[in-house]
mmCIF file of C-alpha atoms and ligand atoms in Angstrom:
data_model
loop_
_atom_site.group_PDB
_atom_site.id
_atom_site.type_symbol
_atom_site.label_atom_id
_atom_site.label_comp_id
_atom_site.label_asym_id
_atom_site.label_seq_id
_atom_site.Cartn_x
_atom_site.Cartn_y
_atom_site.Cartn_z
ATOM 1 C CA UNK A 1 -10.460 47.991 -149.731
ATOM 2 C CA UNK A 2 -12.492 46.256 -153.151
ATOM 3 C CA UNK A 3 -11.732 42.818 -153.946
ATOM 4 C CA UNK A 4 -13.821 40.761 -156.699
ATOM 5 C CA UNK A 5 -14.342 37.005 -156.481
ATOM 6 C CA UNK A 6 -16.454 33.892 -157.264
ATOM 7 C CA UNK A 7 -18.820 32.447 -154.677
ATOM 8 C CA UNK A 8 -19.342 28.443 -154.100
ATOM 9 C CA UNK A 9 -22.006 28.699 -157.007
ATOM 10 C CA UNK A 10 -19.955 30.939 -159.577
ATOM 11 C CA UNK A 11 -21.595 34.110 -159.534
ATOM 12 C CA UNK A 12 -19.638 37.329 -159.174
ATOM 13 C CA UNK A 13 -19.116 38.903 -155.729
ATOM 14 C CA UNK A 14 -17.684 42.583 -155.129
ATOM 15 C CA UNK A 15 -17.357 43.138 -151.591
ATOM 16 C CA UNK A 16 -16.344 46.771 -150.695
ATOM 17 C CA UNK A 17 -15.083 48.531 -147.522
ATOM 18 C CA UNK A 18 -16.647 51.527 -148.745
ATOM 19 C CA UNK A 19 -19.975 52.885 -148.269
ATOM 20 C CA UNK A 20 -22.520 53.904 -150.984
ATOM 21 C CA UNK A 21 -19.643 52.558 -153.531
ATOM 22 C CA UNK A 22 -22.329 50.776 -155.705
ATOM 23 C CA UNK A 23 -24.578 53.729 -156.819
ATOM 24 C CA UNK A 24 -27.418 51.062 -155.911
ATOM 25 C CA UNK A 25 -29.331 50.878 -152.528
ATOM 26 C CA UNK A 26 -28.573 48.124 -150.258
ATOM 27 C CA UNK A 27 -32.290 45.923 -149.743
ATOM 28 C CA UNK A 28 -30.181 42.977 -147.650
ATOM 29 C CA UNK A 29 -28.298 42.740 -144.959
ATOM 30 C CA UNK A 30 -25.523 40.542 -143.396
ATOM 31 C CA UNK A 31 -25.366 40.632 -140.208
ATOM 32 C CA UNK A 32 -22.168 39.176 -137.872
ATOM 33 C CA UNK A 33 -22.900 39.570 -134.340
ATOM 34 C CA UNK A 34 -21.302 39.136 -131.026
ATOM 35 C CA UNK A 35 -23.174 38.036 -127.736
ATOM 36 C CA UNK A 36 -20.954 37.384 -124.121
ATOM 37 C CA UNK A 37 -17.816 36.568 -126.110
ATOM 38 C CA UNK A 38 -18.752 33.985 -128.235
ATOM 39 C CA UNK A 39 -20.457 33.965 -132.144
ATOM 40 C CA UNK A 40 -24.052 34.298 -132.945
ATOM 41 C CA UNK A 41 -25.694 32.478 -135.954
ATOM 42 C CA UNK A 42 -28.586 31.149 -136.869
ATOM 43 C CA UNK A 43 -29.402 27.873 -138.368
ATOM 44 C CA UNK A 44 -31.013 27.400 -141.576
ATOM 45 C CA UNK A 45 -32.759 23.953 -142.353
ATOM 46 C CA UNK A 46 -31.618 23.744 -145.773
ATOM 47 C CA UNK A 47 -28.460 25.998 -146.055
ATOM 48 C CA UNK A 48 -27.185 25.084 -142.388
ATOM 49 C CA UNK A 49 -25.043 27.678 -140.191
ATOM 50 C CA UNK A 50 -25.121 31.346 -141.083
ATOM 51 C CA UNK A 51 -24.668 34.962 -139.541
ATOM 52 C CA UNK A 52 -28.355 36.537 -139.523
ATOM 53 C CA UNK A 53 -29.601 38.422 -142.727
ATOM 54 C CA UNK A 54 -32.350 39.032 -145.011
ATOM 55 C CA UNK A 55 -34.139 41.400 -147.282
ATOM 56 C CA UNK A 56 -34.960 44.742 -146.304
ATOM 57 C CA UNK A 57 -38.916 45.745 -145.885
ATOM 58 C CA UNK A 58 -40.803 48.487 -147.008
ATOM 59 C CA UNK A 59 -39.249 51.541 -146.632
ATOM 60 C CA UNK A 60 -37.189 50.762 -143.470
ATOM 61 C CA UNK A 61 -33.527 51.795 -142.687
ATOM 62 C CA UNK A 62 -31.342 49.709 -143.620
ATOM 63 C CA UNK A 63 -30.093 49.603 -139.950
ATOM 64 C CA UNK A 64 -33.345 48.405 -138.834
ATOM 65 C CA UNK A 65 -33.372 45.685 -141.435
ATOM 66 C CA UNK A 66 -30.313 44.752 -139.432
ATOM 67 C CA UNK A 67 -31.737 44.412 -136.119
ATOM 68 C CA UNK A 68 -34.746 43.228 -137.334
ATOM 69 C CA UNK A 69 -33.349 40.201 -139.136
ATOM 70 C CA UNK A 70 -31.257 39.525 -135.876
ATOM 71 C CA UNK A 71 -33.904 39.690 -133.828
ATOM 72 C CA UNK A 72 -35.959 37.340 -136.357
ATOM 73 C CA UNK A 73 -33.530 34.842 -136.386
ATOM 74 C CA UNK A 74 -31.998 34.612 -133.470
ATOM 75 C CA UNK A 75 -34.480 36.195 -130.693
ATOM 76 C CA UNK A 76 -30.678 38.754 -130.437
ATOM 77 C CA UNK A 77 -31.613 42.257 -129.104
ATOM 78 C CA UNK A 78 -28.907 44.252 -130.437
ATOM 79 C CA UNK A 79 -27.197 47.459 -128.446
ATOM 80 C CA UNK A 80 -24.540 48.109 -131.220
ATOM 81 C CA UNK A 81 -24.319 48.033 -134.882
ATOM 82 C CA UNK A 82 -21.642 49.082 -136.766
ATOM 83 C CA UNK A 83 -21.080 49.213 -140.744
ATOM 84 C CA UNK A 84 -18.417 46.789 -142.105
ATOM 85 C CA UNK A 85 -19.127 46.705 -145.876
ATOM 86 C CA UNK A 86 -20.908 46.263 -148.510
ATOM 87 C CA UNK A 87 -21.112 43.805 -151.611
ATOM 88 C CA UNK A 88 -22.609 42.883 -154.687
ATOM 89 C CA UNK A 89 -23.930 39.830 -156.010
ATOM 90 C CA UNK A 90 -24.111 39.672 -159.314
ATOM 91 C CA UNK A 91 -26.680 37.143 -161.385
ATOM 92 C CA UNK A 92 -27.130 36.141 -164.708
ATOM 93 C CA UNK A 93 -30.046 38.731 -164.615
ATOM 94 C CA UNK A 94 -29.764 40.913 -162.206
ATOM 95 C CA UNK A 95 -27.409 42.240 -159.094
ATOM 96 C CA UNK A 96 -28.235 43.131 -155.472
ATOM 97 C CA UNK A 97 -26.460 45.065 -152.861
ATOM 98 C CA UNK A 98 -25.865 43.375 -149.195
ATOM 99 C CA UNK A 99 -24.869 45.970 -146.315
ATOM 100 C CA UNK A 100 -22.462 43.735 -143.769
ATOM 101 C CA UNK A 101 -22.779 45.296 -140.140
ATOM 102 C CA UNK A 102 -21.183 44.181 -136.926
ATOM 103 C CA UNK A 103 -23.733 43.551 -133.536
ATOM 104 C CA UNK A 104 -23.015 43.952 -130.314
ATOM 105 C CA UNK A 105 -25.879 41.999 -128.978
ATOM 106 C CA UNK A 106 -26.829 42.274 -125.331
ATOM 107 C CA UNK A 107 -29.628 39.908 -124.744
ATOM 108 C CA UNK A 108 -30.747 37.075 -125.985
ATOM 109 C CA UNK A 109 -34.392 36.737 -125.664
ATOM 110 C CA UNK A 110 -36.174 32.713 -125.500
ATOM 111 C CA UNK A 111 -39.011 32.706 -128.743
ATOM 112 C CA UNK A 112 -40.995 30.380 -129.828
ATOM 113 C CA UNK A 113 -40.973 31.053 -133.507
ATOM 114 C CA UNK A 114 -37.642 31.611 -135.371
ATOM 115 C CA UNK A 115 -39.374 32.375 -138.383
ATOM 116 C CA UNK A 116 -37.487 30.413 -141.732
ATOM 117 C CA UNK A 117 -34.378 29.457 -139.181
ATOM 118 C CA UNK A 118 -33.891 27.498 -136.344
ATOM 119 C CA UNK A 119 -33.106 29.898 -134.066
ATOM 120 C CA UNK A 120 -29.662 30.816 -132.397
ATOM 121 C CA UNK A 121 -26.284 28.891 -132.507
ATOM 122 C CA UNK A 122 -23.476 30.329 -130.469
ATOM 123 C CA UNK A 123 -20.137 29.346 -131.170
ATOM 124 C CA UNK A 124 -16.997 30.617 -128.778
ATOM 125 C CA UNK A 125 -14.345 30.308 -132.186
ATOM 126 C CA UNK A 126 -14.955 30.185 -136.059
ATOM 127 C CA UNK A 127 -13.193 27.699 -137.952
ATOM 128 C CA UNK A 128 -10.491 29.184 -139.936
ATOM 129 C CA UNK A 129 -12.627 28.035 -143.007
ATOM 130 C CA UNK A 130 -16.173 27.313 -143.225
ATOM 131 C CA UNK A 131 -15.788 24.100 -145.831
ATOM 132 C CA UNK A 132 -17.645 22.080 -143.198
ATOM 133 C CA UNK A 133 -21.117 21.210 -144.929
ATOM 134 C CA UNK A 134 -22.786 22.637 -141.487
ATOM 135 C CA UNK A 135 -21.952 25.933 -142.963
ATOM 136 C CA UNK A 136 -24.547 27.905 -145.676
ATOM 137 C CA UNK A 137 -23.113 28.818 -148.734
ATOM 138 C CA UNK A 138 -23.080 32.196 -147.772
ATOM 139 C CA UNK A 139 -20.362 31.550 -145.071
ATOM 140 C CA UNK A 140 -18.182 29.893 -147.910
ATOM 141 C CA UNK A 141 -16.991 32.907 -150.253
ATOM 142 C CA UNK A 142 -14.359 35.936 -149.298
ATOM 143 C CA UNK A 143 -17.144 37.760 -147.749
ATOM 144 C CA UNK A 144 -17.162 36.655 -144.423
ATOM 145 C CA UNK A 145 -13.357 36.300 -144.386
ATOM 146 C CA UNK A 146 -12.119 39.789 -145.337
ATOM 147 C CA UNK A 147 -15.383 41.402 -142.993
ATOM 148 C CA UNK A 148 -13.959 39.215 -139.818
ATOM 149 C CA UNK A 149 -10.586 40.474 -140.940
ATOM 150 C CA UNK A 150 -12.506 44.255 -140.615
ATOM 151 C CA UNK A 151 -13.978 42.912 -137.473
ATOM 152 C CA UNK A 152 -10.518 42.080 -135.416
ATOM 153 C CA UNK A 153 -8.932 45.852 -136.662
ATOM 154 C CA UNK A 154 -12.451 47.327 -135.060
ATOM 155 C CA UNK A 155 -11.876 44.679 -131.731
ATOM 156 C CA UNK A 156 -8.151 45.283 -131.143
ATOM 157 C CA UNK A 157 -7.383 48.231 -128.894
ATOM 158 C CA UNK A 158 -5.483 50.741 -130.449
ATOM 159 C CA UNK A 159 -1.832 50.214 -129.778
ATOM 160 C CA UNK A 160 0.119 53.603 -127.978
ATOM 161 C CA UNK A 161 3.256 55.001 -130.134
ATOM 162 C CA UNK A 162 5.934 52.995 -129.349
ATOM 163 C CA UNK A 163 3.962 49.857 -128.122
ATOM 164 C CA UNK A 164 4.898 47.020 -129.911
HETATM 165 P P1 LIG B 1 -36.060 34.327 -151.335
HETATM 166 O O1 LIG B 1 -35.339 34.745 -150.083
HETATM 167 O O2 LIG B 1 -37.242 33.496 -151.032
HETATM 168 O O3 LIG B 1 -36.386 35.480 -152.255
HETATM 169 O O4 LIG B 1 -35.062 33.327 -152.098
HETATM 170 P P2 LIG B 1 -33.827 33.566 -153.016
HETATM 171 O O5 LIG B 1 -32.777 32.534 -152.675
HETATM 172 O O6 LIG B 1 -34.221 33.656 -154.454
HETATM 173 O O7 LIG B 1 -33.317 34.970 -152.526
HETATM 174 P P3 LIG B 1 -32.244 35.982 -152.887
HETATM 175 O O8 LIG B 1 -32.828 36.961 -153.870
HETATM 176 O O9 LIG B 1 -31.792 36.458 -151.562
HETATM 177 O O10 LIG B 1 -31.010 35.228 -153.565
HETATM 178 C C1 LIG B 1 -30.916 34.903 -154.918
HETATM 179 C C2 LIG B 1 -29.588 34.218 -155.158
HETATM 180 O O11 LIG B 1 -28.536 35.117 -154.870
HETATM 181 C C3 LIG B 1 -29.291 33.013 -154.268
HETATM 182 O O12 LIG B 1 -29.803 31.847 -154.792
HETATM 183 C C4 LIG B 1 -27.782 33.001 -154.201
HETATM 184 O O13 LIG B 1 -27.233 32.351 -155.335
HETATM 185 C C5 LIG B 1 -27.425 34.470 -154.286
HETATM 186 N N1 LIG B 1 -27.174 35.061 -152.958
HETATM 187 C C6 LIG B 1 -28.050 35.628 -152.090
HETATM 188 N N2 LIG B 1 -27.446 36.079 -151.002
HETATM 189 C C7 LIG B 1 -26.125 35.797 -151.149
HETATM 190 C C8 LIG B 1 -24.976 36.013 -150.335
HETATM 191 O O14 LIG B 1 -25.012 36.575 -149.230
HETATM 192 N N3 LIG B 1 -23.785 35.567 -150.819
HETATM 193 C C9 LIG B 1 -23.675 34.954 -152.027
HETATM 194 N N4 LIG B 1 -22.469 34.554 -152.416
HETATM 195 N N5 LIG B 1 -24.745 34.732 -152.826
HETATM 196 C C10 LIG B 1 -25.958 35.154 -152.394
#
């Protein structure tokens, strides 16, 4: 699945189910996680709500930047990670790659320091659109939407042949 679109500020997004479909290295990561049923985000104090994410660092997997950035952010020790997508963000001068994984995370451990966020918000249901100015821009384009969409295939058990 590829679909192209405009985010909240008008730059191009491609966000792709495929992996390694940009010729281009991921160096960020998006990262939608799970802990005891319910949504884990991080608030940012200028952007507001958010999934976890950031810029990968030195030469580190990208999987790592993952659970780093979680862990950062949210103080989220995470036991699971699967790959969701990828997508592009394309500037007037240049273009990045962002890796979208899902979390499992299993613990959530009490910090002192959140580093540029303020730490962990859980939430037991996402809105069905993330308008609300409590949300970050990067909650706003197709991005989240069609990974979440990902997501619930992933979640749902697989149905038995003649199971309706
Ligand atoms: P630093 O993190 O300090 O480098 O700040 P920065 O905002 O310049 O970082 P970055 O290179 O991550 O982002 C540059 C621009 O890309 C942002 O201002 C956004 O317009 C856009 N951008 C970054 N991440 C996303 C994203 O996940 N979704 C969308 N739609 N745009 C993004």
């Amino acid at each position: 699945m590829q679909e192209t679109f405009k985010d909240v500020n008008g730059n191009v997004i491609t966000f792709t189910t495929k992996k390694g479909a940009f010729f281009k290295e991921p160096q960020h990561v998006l990262v939608i996680c799970r802990y005891n049923d319910q949504w884990l985000l991080t608030k940012h104090p200028q952007r507001g709500l958010e999934f976890p994410g950031g810029k990968r660092e030195g030469k580190e997997r990208i999987q790592d930047t993952a659970k780093r950035e979680v862990f950062e952010e949210t103080g989220g020790i995470v036991s699971k990670l699967r790959f969701i997508g990828e997508y592009e963000v394309k500037l007037e001068t240049e273009s990045f790659i962002k890796s979208v994984f899902f979390a499992s995370v299993d613990r959530l451990e009490d910090k002192k320091d959140y580093l540029e966020t303020e730490g962990p918000v859980l939430l037991q249901s996402l809105p069905s659109d993330f308008s609300g100015k409590e949300f970050s821009f990067i909650m706003k384009d197709r991005v989240v939407e069609l990974s979440l969409k990902e997501i619930k295939n992933i979640m749902e058990p697989v149905k038995k042949v003649g199971e309706s």
